[in-house]
Short mmCIF file of C-alpha atoms in Angstrom, two decimals:
data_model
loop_
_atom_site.label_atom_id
_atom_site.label_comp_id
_atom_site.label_asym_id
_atom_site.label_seq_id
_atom_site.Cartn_x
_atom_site.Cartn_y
_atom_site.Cartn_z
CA UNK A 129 0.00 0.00 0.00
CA UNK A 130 2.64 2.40 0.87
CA UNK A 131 4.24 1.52 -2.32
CA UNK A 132 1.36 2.34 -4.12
CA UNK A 133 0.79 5.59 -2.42
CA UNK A 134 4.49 6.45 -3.07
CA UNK A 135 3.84 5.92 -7.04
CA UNK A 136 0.50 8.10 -6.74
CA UNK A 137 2.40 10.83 -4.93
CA UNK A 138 5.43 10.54 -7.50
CA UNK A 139 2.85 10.58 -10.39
CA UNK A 140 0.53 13.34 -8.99
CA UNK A 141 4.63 15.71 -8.61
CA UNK A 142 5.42 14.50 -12.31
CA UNK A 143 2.01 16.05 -13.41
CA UNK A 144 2.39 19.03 -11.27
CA UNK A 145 5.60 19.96 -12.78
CA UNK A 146 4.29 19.15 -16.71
CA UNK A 147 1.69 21.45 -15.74
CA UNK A 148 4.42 24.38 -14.61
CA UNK A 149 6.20 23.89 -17.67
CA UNK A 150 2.70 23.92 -19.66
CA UNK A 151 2.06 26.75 -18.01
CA UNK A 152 5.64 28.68 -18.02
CA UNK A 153 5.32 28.35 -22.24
CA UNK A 154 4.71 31.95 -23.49
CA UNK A 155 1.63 32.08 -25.78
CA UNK A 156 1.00 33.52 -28.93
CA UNK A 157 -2.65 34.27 -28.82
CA UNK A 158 -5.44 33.89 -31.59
CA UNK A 159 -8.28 35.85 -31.24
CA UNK A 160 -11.03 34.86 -32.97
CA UNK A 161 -14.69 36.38 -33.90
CA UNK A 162 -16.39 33.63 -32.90
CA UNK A 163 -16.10 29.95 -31.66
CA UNK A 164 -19.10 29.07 -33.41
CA UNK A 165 -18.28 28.96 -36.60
CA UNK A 166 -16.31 25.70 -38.41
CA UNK A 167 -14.38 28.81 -40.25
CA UNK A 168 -12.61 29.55 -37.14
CA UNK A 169 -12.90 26.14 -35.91
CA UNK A 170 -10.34 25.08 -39.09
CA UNK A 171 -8.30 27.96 -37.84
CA UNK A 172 -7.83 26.18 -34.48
CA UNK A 173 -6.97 22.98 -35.72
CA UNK A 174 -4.21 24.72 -37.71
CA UNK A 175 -3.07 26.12 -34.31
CA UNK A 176 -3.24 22.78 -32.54
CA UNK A 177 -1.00 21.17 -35.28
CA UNK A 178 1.43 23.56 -34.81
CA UNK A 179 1.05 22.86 -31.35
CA UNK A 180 1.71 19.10 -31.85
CA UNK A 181 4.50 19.65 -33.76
CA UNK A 182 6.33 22.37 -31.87
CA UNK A 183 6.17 20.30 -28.25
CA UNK A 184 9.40 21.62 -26.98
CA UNK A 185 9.26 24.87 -28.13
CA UNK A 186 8.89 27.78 -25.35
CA UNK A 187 5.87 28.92 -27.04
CA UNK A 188 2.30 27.47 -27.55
CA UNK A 189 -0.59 28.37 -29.54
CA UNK A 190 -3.37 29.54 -27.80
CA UNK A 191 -6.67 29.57 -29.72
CA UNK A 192 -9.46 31.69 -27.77
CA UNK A 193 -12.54 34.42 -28.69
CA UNK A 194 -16.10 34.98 -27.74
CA UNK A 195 -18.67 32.45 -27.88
CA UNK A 196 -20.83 33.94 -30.55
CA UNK A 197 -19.57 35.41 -33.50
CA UNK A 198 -21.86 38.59 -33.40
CA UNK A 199 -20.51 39.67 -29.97
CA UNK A 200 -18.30 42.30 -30.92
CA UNK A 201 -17.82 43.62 -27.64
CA UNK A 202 -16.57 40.26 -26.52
CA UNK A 203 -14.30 39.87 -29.21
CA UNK A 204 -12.53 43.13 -27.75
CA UNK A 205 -12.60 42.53 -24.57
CA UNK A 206 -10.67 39.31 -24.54
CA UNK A 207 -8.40 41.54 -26.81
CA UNK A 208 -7.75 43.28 -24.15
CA UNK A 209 -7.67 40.71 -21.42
CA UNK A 210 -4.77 38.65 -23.25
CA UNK A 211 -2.72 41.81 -24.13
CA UNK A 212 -2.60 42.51 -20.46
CA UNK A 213 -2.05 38.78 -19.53
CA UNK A 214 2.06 38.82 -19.10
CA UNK A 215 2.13 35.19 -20.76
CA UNK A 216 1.29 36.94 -24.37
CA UNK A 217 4.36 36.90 -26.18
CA UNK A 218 2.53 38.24 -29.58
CA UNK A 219 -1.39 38.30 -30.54
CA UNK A 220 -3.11 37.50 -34.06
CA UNK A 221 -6.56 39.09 -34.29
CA UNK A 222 -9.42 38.71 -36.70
CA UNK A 223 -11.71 41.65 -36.12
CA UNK A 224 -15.24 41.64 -36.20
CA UNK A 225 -15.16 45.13 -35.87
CA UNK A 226 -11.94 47.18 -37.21
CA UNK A 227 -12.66 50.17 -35.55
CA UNK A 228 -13.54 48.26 -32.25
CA UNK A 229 -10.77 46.36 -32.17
CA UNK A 230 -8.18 49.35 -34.03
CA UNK A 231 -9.44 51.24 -30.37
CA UNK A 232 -9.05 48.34 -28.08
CA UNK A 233 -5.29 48.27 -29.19
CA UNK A 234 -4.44 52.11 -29.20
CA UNK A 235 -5.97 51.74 -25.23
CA UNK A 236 -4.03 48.67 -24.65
CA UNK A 237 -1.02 50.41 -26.28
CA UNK A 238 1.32 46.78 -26.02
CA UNK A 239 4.82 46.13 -26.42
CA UNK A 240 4.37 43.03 -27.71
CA UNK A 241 3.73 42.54 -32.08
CA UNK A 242 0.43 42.56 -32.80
CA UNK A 243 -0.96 41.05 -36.03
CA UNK A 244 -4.00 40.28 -37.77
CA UNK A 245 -5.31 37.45 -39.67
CA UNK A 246 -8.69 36.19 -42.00
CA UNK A 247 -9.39 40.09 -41.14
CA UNK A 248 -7.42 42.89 -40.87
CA UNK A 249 -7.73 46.55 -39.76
CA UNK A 250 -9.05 49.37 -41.86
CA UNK A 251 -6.41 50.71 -44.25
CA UNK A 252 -6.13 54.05 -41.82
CA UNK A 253 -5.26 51.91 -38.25
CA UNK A 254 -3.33 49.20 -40.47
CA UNK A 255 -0.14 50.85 -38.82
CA UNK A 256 -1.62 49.51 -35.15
CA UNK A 257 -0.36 45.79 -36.65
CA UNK A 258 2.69 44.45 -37.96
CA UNK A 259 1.42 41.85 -40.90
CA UNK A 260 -1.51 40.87 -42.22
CA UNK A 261 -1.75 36.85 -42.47
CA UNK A 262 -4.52 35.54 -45.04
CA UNK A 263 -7.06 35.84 -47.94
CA UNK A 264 -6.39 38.65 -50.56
CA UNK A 265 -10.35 39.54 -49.51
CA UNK A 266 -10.21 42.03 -52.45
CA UNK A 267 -9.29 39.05 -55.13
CA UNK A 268 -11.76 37.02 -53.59
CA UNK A 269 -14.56 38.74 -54.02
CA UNK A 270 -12.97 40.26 -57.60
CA UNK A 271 -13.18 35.78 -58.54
CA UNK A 272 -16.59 35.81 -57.20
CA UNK A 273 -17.95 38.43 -59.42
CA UNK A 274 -16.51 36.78 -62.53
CA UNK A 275 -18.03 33.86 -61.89
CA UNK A 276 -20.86 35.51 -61.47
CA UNK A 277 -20.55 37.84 -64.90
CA UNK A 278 -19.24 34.54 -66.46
CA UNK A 279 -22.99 32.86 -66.09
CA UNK A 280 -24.68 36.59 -66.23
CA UNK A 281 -22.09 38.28 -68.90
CA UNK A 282 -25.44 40.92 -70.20
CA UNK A 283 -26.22 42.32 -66.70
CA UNK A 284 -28.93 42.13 -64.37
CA UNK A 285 -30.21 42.40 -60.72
CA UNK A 286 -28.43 41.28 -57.95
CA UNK A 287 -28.01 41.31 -54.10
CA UNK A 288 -24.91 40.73 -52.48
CA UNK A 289 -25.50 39.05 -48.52
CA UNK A 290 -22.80 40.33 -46.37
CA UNK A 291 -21.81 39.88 -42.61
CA UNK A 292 -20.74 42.48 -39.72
CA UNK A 293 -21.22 46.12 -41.84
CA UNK A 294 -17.74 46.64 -40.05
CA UNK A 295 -16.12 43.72 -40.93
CA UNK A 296 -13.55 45.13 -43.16
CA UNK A 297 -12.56 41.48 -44.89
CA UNK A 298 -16.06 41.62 -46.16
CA UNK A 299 -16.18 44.83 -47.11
CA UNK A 300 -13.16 43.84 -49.18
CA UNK A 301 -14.92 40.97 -51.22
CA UNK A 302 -18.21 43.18 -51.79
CA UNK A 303 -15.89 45.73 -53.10
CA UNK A 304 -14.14 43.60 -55.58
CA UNK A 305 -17.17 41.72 -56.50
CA UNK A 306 -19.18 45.40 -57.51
CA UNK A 307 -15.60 46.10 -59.43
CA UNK A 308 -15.47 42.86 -61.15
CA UNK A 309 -19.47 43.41 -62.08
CA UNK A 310 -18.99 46.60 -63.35
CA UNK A 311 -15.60 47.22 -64.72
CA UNK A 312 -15.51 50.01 -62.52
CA UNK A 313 -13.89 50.91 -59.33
CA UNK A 314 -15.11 51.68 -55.95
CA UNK A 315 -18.48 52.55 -56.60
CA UNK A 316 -20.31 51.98 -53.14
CA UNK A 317 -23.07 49.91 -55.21
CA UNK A 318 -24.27 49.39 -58.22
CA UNK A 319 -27.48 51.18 -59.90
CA UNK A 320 -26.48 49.93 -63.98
CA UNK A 321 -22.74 50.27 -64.27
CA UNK A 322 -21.91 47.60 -66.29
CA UNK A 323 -25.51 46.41 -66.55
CA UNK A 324 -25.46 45.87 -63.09
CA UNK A 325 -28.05 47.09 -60.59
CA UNK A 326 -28.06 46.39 -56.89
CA UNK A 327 -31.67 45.52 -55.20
CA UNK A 328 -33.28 47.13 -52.68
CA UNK A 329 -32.51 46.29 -49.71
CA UNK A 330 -29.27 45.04 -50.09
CA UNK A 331 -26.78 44.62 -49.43
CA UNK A 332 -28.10 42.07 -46.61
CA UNK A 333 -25.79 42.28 -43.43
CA UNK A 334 -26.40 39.15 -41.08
CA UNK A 335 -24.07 39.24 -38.59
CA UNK A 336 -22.41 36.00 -39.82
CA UNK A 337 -25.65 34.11 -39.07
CA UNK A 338 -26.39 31.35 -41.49
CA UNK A 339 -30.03 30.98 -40.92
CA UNK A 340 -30.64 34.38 -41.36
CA UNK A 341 -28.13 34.34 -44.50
CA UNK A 342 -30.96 31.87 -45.74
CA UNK A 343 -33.93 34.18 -44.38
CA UNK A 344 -32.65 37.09 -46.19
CA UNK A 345 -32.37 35.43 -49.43
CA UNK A 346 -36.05 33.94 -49.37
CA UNK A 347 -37.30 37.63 -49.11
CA UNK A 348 -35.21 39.21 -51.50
CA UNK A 349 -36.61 36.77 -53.88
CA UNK A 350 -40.29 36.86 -52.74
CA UNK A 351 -39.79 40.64 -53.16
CA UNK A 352 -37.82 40.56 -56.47
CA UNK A 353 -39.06 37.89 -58.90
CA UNK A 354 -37.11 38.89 -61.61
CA UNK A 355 -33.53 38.49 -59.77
CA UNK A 356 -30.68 37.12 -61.49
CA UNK A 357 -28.71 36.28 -58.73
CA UNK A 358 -26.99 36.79 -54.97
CA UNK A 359 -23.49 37.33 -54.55
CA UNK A 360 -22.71 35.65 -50.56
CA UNK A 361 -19.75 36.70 -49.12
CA UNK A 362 -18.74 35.15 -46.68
CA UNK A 363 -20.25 30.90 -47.08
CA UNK A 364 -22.81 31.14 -43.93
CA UNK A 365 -25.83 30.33 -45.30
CA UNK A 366 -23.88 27.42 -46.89
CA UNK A 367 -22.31 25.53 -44.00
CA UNK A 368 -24.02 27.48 -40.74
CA UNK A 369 -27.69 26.09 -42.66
CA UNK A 370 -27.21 23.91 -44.89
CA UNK A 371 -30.31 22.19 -44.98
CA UNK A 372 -32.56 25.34 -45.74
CA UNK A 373 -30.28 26.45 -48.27
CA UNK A 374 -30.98 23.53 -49.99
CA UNK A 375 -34.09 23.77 -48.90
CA UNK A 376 -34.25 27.31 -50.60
CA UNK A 377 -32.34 26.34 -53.69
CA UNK A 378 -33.64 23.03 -54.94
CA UNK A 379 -36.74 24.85 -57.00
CA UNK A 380 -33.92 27.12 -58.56
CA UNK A 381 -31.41 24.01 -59.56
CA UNK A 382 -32.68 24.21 -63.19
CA UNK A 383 -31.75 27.91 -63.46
CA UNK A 384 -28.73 26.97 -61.59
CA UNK A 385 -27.99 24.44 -64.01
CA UNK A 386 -28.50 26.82 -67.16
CA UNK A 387 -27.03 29.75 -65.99
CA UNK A 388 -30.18 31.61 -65.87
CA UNK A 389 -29.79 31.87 -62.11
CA UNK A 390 -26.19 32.18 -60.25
CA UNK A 391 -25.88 32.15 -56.74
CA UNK A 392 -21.54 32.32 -56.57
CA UNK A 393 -20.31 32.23 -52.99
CA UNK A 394 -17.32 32.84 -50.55
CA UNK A 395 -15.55 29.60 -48.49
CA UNK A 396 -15.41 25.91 -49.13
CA UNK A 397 -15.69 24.39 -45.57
CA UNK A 398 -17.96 22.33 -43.96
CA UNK A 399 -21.10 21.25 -46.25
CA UNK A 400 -20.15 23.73 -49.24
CA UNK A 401 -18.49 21.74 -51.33
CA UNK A 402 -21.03 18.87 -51.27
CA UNK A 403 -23.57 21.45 -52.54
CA UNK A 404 -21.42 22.35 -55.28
CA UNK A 405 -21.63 18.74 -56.55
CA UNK A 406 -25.27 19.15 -56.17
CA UNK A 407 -24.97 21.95 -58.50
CA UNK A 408 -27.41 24.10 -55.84
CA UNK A 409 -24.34 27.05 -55.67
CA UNK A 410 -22.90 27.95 -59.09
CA UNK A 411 -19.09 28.58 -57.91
CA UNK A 412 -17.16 29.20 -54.87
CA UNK A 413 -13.95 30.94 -53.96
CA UNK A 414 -12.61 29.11 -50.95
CA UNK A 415 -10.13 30.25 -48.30
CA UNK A 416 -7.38 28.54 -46.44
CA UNK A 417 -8.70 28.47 -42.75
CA UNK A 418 -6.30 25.65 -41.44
CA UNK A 419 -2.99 26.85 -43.26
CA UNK A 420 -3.64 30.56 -41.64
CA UNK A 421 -4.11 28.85 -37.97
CA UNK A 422 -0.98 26.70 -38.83
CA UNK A 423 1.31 29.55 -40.47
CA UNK A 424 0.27 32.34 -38.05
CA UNK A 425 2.58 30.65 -34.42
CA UNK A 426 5.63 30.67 -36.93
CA UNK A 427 4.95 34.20 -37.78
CA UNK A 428 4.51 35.68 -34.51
CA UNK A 429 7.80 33.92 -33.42
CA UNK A 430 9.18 35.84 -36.20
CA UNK A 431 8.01 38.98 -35.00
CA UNK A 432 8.92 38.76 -31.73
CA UNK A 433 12.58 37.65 -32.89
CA UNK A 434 12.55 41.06 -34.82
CA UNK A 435 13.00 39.13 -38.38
CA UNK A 436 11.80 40.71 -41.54
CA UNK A 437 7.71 39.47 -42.16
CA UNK A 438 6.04 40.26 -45.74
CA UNK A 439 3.13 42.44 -45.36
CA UNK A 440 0.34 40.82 -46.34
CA UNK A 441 0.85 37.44 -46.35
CA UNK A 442 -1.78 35.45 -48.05
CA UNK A 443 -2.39 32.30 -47.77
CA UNK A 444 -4.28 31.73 -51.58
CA UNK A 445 -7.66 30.29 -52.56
CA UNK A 446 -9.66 27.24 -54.03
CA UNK A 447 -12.41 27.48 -56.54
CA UNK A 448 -14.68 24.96 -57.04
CA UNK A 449 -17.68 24.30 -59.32
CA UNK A 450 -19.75 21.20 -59.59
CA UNK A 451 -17.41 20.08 -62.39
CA UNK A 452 -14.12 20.57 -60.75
CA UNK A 453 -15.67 19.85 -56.24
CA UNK A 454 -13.65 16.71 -56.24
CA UNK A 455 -10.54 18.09 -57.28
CA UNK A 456 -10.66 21.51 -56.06
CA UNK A 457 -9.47 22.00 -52.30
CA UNK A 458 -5.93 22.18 -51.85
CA UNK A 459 -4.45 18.97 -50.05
#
């Protein structure tokens, strides 16, 4: 027995100290919009394999943000909280809002690097971060409008469903989907440039919520018969809903099929793809969740070692169609 209780007690110090060391590791933070959204999720499992693969390293990743992706206010206050934390060695933010979170760092004023990543700051508080890490938002939403003009090339009506109004990745794509549309650029929206004309009541901003993604494009339509199309994004109604978008889009599959309709879409996670095959999305421009999660540790490191880091650094896409969704996400 005493044997026994000798093994527990040099088990139970063995643990103890693991947990020290765990615990001594300085962090380089993620902050997230949301952890309830499989985006972000493939962003954490990028971190965690970079965690799995860096063991002895004196850092670790450390993957954290609000529960719900609409709570702004959460998203900057755990900004805050891990800036203050002394374990932060360097911070990677994707902002819901820029201006929020542009604020939240000018209060916090660190003296660690700060970066962002999926998201980045507005153009005027880009100087608050060091790099940018992820998707050329612009080009995304550029590919997404020629797919779009590809299966539309005369002109038509559209509506474009967005997410947070402050979100400046999405404000990004919507620009360089009205500038692919139009052959124009940065008009604010479109009313016939091009051929073009934006519906009213969009754009559609839905806080990143899929259902309501869906929601938004059954009205549009019940308001505007006629519509040729919606431009989505950011994938939410996609792989947040996926049932009621199909749900939505199996009377339209015909038009899909032709051309006559086009619904082109950001992202290529969770159920996307799969809907692609079923021809009920006519293209998507995916992102590279994981490989952002995965690059972003090695970056900070770099940072806080003073080394020379691109600004931006993106991390590509993949573009799939029902003819190309087996082939199309890069391994």
């Amino acid at each position: 027995m005493r044997k026994l209780l000798l093994l527990a007690a040099t088990a139970a110090m063995a643990l103890g100290v693991s947990q020290a060391v765990a615990q001594e590791k300085k962090q380089l933070v993620i902050v997230v919009k949301g952890l309830d959204n499989a985006f972000f999720e493939s962003i954490n499992q990028g971190c965690q394999k970079w965690n799995s693969e860096n063991a002895d390293s004196e850092f670790e990743c450390f993957y954290t943000g609000p529960a719900s992706t609409s709570d702004e206010a959460g998203e900057a206050q755990i900004v805050a909280d891990m800036l203050a934390k002394p374990s932060t060695a360097a911070i990677a933010i994707s902002p819901s809002n820029a201006p929020l979170i542009a604020q939240t760092i000018k209060n916090a004023n660190p003296s660690i690097p700060v970066m962002t990543l999926d998201a980045d700051l507005t153009k005027e508080d880009a100087g608050l971060r060091k790099t940018y890490l992820g998707t050329d938002n612009y080009l995304m939403g550029f590919r997404i409008g020629e797919y779009f003009k590809k299966s539309k090339p005369n002109g038509g009506t559209v509506c474009t469903i967005q997410g947070n109004p402050a979100a400046d990745n999405i404000l990004q794509r919507a620009q360089g989907f009205r500038d692919a549309l139009s052959g124009q650029k940065g008009l604010a929206a479109l009313a016939g440039e091009g051929g073009w004309t934006e519906v009213a009541g969009c754009p559609v901003f839905t806080n990143d919520d899929g259902v309501k993604g869906v929601q938004a494009m059954v009205d549009i339509m019940a308001a505007n018969p006629e519509l040729d199309g919606f431009g989505i994004m950011g994938g939410w109604p996609l792989f947040m809903a996926p049932q009621p978008y199909r749900d939505f889009t199996k009377p339209l599959a015909d038009r899909l099929a032709s051309g006559d309709f086009v619904i082109s879409a950001a992202d290529t996670i969770g159920e996307e793809v799969a809907i692609a095959k079923e021809g009920l999305v006519s293209a998507l421009v995916g992102q590279r969740p994981f490989e952002m999660g995965y690059k972003a540790p090695s970056v900070m490191i770099d940072l806080i070692q003073g080394k020379e880091v691109a600004d931006p650094v993106f991390t590509g896409l993949d573009e799939c169609t029902k003819d190309n969704a087996d082939t199309c996400i890069q391994k």
